Amino acid sequence: MTRSEELVRRRAPRRVALGWAFFERQTNLWKRYWAWELVWILYGLVNTLAITFIAKQAEHGGLVRPAAVPRLTLFLLIGTLTWAYLSAVLDDMSLVITWERWEGTIEHTFMTPVSRTVHLVGMSVFGVVHAVVRTAVIMACALPFFDVRFAQVNWLEVALVVAVGSVSLVGLGILTGILPMLYPERGVQMSFMVQALVLLVSGVYYGVDVLPGWLQAASHLSPATFMLRGLRAAMLGGASLGGQLRTLAILAVFGLVMVPGSLVVFSAAERWAKRTGRLKRQG
Amino acid sequence: MNSAATWPHETPDADLPLVVRGVTKHFKRRGRAQSSSGRRRVHRAVQSVSFTVQPGEIYGVIGANGSGKSTLIRILSTLILPDQGEVLVFGRDALRDPASVRPLLNRVSADPSFFRAMSALENLLFYGRAYGMAGPAVRRRSAELLARLGLEREATEPMTELSRGQQQKVAVARAFLSSPRLLLLDEPTTGLDPRSKRTVQRFIDDARRDGVAVLLTTHDMDEAELLCDRLAFLAGGRIVAEGTSAELRAQVAGTDRRPDQVDLEDVFMAYTGRSIEEDEEEDQPVEVGQHDPI
């Protein structure tokens, strides 16, 4: 063994510890920016209330039968909370590059001996945990405003759909995170556009079957469509076991394709950024 | 100062901290730099640069802003891919296998960049862990480094509360935290007050004594004279002269003057035809996103 091989072997870092570095860093940042977290929770809560109150208006205006109001309330609540969760994951992942550019740390982080897979997995795990906590707080604050019944909810199915669906969301998040690397000045806005398209085609506040045909076709490209389908089936009742298994299988395929695929695309984008000199601080 | 003559000339690549052979990097410039014909102009950032850094050596690269120093450092830091050339760190190919060389090197840049809301300790904890160190080891080593730099009290303060000089010292601590065998220092003392500058220079000198190889870019001639074992002058992306300070001064002094009558500024002017201040005045800043490779 040569001296350099010995040096590298002795310093070969452990992957879990390396992934933990990113989780811990994001937690420290989250603590330091707690006021911003409050702002986002308040924004999410207001958004949840504003949309779910439409169910009360529908009852008040005689648009739906009183018996259907709790179901409509839960339908809208599932949409708003899923969107709060989904946008929290996507936001955290789209900040992988943007935040580091803003702080000026991108070069120091990208020259550490952490593989990009471990880096992104560490960020993803934080993103999912962060999104779960934020969504749970919004849900806890929103529920007292509405008469929601959970007797029919299959919580095991909810947990399964969220767990499997989150993997594909991470893949989508990594893909949106690439945009700020390729386009230092416009990338963030472009990732917001991706989020807006996901919001439109995934049937967050309505079923996708109300969309025009071409948008219904586009809805099949969004993992959020199937996550929402699985969650509504688990929480509103009436889901067949076969239907739920099919939804879970589709979400699993999304995850299996999107996570490795997004990692490959991220690596290619990083290589391109290194060729063009874009992998540096901004401002 | 050590003499280059003391370094073994037949050292195998695997034992050499840094071997750079024929490294070239060109960018295409957009925007203001576009020519009247509408075609993008080529910016030759680094051109056929070759040199070797020996174990325990401080190798200085002197040049004005825009001379290619930072691009060169970014290439060596595995952050920019050159168009041509080879970079070996302890015999490992830094361009084809960057993961294998990253544990061996670290860097200080002219601008200390940190997660500003986090404290010095929290920042160091992240970077230490990212280099595979365990939490307690990072805390112990961070405390030791910050104490040596006179920053014990500031360790838990957010970085925004620290002065520019204090932040740069934390950047030095970050670079030393992982005990690198090759340090890439890109104008590490720029903008520091004389006292902070001396502290950082002492750190660099101590690293040399510990056998760490250092590549130091600077446009401070006094610093280069004080610290560097060998020097290279970079102008227009090319190395225009290389040697020990004494050798370079002797070459420029010629037969008319004694070497001690010539300083490094004279050497710079002799090889580039201009003073370092003139070069800096002509330098144009380049924004992120304005470059494309050829």
mmCIF file of N, CA, C and O in Angstrom, chain B residues 143-180:
data_model
loop_
_atom_site.group_PDB
_atom_site.id
_atom_site.type_symbol
_atom_site.label_atom_id
_atom_site.label_comp_id
_atom_site.label_asym_id
_atom_site.label_seq_id
_atom_site.Cartn_x
_atom_site.Cartn_y
_atom_site.Cartn_z
ATOM 1 N N ALA B 143 -11.828 23.609 19.606
ATOM 2 C CA ALA B 143 -11.499 24.422 20.781
ATOM 3 C C ALA B 143 -10.004 24.744 20.797
ATOM 4 O O ALA B 143 -9.599 25.879 21.081
ATOM 5 N N GLU B 144 -9.205 23.726 20.452
ATOM 6 C CA GLU B 144 -7.746 23.909 20.451
ATOM 7 C C GLU B 144 -7.324 24.934 19.380
ATOM 8 O O GLU B 144 -6.549 25.862 19.664
ATOM 9 N N LEU B 145 -7.876 24.790 18.182
ATOM 10 C CA LEU B 145 -7.511 25.713 17.094
ATOM 11 C C LEU B 145 -7.989 27.136 17.382
ATOM 12 O O LEU B 145 -7.240 28.098 17.180
ATOM 13 N N LEU B 146 -9.228 27.253 17.862
ATOM 14 C CA LEU B 146 -9.754 28.596 18.134
ATOM 15 C C LEU B 146 -8.981 29.266 19.260
ATOM 16 O O LEU B 146 -8.766 30.486 19.242
ATOM 17 N N ALA B 147 -8.539 28.464 20.236
ATOM 18 C CA ALA B 147 -7.737 29.027 21.333
ATOM 19 C C ALA B 147 -6.405 29.548 20.795
ATOM 20 O O ALA B 147 -5.957 30.645 21.141
ATOM 21 N N ARG B 148 -5.779 28.756 19.899
ATOM 22 C CA ARG B 148 -4.504 29.205 19.301
ATOM 23 C C ARG B 148 -4.684 30.489 18.503
ATOM 24 O O ARG B 148 -3.770 31.300 18.386
ATOM 25 N N LEU B 149 -5.887 30.656 17.953
ATOM 26 C CA LEU B 149 -6.157 31.853 17.150
ATOM 27 C C LEU B 149 -6.753 32.982 17.990
ATOM 28 O O LEU B 149 -7.118 34.041 17.462
ATOM 29 N N GLY B 150 -6.858 32.746 19.301
ATOM 30 C CA GLY B 150 -7.366 33.784 20.203
ATOM 31 C C GLY B 150 -8.859 34.025 20.071
ATOM 32 O O GLY B 150 -9.339 35.152 20.266
ATOM 33 N N LEU B 151 -9.619 32.965 19.757
ATOM 34 C CA LEU B 151 -11.060 33.139 19.534
ATOM 35 C C LEU B 151 -11.915 32.293 20.487
ATOM 36 O O LEU B 151 -13.049 31.941 20.146
ATOM 37 N N GLU B 152 -11.394 32.000 21.695
ATOM 38 C CA GLU B 152 -12.160 31.147 22.620
ATOM 39 C C GLU B 152 -13.518 31.758 22.933
ATOM 40 O O GLU B 152 -14.530 31.080 22.917
ATOM 41 N N ARG B 153 -13.515 33.059 23.184
ATOM 42 C CA ARG B 153 -14.759 33.720 23.614
ATOM 43 C C ARG B 153 -15.792 33.819 22.490
ATOM 44 O O ARG B 153 -16.985 33.858 22.756
ATOM 45 N N GLU B 154 -15.298 33.878 21.274
ATOM 46 C CA GLU B 154 -16.206 34.086 20.141
ATOM 47 C C GLU B 154 -16.740 32.762 19.573
ATOM 48 O O GLU B 154 -17.563 32.776 18.646
ATOM 49 N N ALA B 155 -16.303 31.648 20.119
ATOM 50 C CA ALA B 155 -16.616 30.336 19.513
ATOM 51 C C ALA B 155 -18.100 30.080 19.360
ATOM 52 O O ALA B 155 -18.528 29.447 18.390
ATOM 53 N N THR B 156 -18.906 30.556 20.306
ATOM 54 C CA THR B 156 -20.340 30.252 20.250
ATOM 55 C C THR B 156 -21.173 31.432 19.736
ATOM 56 O O THR B 156 -22.402 31.363 19.711
ATOM 57 N N GLU B 157 -20.486 32.494 19.312
ATOM 58 C CA GLU B 157 -21.201 33.651 18.756
ATOM 59 C C GLU B 157 -21.580 33.362 17.304
ATOM 60 O O GLU B 157 -20.808 32.721 16.586
ATOM 61 N N PRO B 158 -22.726 33.866 16.843
ATOM 62 C CA PRO B 158 -23.025 33.733 15.404
ATOM 63 C C PRO B 158 -21.926 34.407 14.583
ATOM 64 O O PRO B 158 -21.342 35.410 15.025
ATOM 65 N N MET B 159 -21.648 33.879 13.412
ATOM 66 C CA MET B 159 -20.566 34.414 12.587
ATOM 67 C C MET B 159 -20.798 35.885 12.243
ATOM 68 O O MET B 159 -19.840 36.629 12.043
ATOM 69 N N THR B 160 -22.063 36.284 12.165
ATOM 70 C CA THR B 160 -22.368 37.679 11.825
ATOM 71 C C THR B 160 -21.850 38.651 12.893
ATOM 72 O O THR B 160 -21.675 39.833 12.621
ATOM 73 N N GLU B 161 -21.630 38.148 14.115
ATOM 74 C CA GLU B 161 -21.154 39.011 15.198
ATOM 75 C C GLU B 161 -19.635 39.172 15.182
ATOM 76 O O GLU B 161 -19.082 39.950 15.944
ATOM 77 N N LEU B 162 -18.959 38.384 14.342
ATOM 78 C CA LEU B 162 -17.486 38.411 14.309
ATOM 79 C C LEU B 162 -16.993 39.412 13.253
ATOM 80 O O LEU B 162 -17.635 39.608 12.218
ATOM 81 N N SER B 163 -15.826 40.005 13.538
ATOM 82 C CA SER B 163 -15.237 40.934 12.564
ATOM 83 C C SER B 163 -14.696 40.145 11.372
ATOM 84 O O SER B 163 -14.567 38.913 11.435
ATOM 85 N N ARG B 164 -14.344 40.861 10.306
ATOM 86 C CA ARG B 164 -13.788 40.224 9.105
ATOM 87 C C ARG B 164 -12.532 39.414 9.447
ATOM 88 O O ARG B 164 -12.351 38.285 8.990
ATOM 89 N N GLY B 165 -11.673 39.996 10.269
ATOM 90 C CA GLY B 165 -10.437 39.322 10.656
ATOM 91 C C GLY B 165 -10.711 38.061 11.468
ATOM 92 O O GLY B 165 -10.072 37.027 11.275
ATOM 93 N N GLN B 166 -11.687 38.160 12.388
ATOM 94 C CA GLN B 166 -12.038 36.984 13.200
ATOM 95 C C GLN B 166 -12.632 35.880 12.320
ATOM 96 O O GLN B 166 -12.327 34.706 12.501
ATOM 97 N N GLN B 167 -13.449 36.289 11.355
ATOM 98 C CA GLN B 167 -14.036 35.294 10.447
ATOM 99 C C GLN B 167 -12.938 34.591 9.636
ATOM 100 O O GLN B 167 -12.992 33.383 9.420
ATOM 101 N N GLN B 168 -11.947 35.363 9.220
ATOM 102 C CA GLN B 168 -10.869 34.758 8.440
ATOM 103 C C GLN B 168 -10.068 33.777 9.293
ATOM 104 O O GLN B 168 -9.614 32.742 8.804
ATOM 105 N N LYS B 169 -9.920 34.104 10.577
ATOM 106 C CA LYS B 169 -9.225 33.163 11.472
ATOM 107 C C LYS B 169 -10.033 31.876 11.623
ATOM 108 O O LYS B 169 -9.466 30.781 11.690
ATOM 109 N N VAL B 170 -11.365 32.001 11.690
ATOM 110 C CA VAL B 170 -12.203 30.783 11.761
ATOM 111 C C VAL B 170 -12.040 29.978 10.468
ATOM 112 O O VAL B 170 -12.018 28.739 10.498
ATOM 113 N N ALA B 171 -11.889 30.700 9.343
ATOM 114 C CA ALA B 171 -11.666 30.003 8.065
ATOM 115 C C ALA B 171 -10.346 29.225 8.109
ATOM 116 O O ALA B 171 -10.251 28.118 7.578
ATOM 117 N N VAL B 172 -9.348 29.808 8.754
ATOM 118 C CA VAL B 172 -8.068 29.112 8.904
ATOM 119 C C VAL B 172 -8.272 27.867 9.784
ATOM 120 O O VAL B 172 -7.784 26.772 9.474
ATOM 121 N N ALA B 173 -9.030 28.034 10.869
ATOM 122 C CA ALA B 173 -9.322 26.889 11.752
ATOM 123 C C ALA B 173 -10.039 25.793 10.977
ATOM 124 O O ALA B 173 -9.743 24.599 11.139
ATOM 125 N N ARG B 174 -10.985 26.185 10.122
ATOM 126 C CA ARG B 174 -11.721 25.194 9.312
ATOM 127 C C ARG B 174 -10.762 24.402 8.423
ATOM 128 O O ARG B 174 -10.893 23.187 8.291
ATOM 129 N N ALA B 175 -9.806 25.111 7.815
ATOM 130 C CA ALA B 175 -8.874 24.429 6.915
ATOM 131 C C ALA B 175 -7.960 23.468 7.662
ATOM 132 O O ALA B 175 -7.615 22.408 7.142
ATOM 133 N N PHE B 176 -7.583 23.826 8.878
ATOM 134 C CA PHE B 176 -6.666 22.976 9.651
ATOM 135 C C PHE B 176 -7.386 21.856 10.400
ATOM 136 O O PHE B 176 -6.750 20.905 10.849
ATOM 137 N N LEU B 177 -8.703 21.996 10.539
ATOM 138 C CA LEU B 177 -9.494 21.047 11.327
ATOM 139 C C LEU B 177 -9.303 19.611 10.862
ATOM 140 O O LEU B 177 -9.172 18.692 11.668
ATOM 141 N N SER B 178 -9.274 19.420 9.552
ATOM 142 C CA SER B 178 -9.223 18.052 9.020
ATOM 143 C C SER B 178 -7.785 17.543 8.882
ATOM 144 O O SER B 178 -7.570 16.484 8.293
ATOM 145 N N SER B 179 -6.817 18.292 9.431
ATOM 146 C CA SER B 179 -5.397 17.923 9.346
ATOM 147 C C SER B 179 -4.991 17.561 7.913
ATOM 148 O O SER B 179 -4.538 16.437 7.649
ATOM 149 N N PRO B 180 -5.176 18.492 6.979
ATOM 150 C CA PRO B 180 -4.867 18.177 5.573
ATOM 151 C C PRO B 180 -3.365 18.005 5.371
ATOM 152 O O PRO B 180 -2.560 18.550 6.126
#
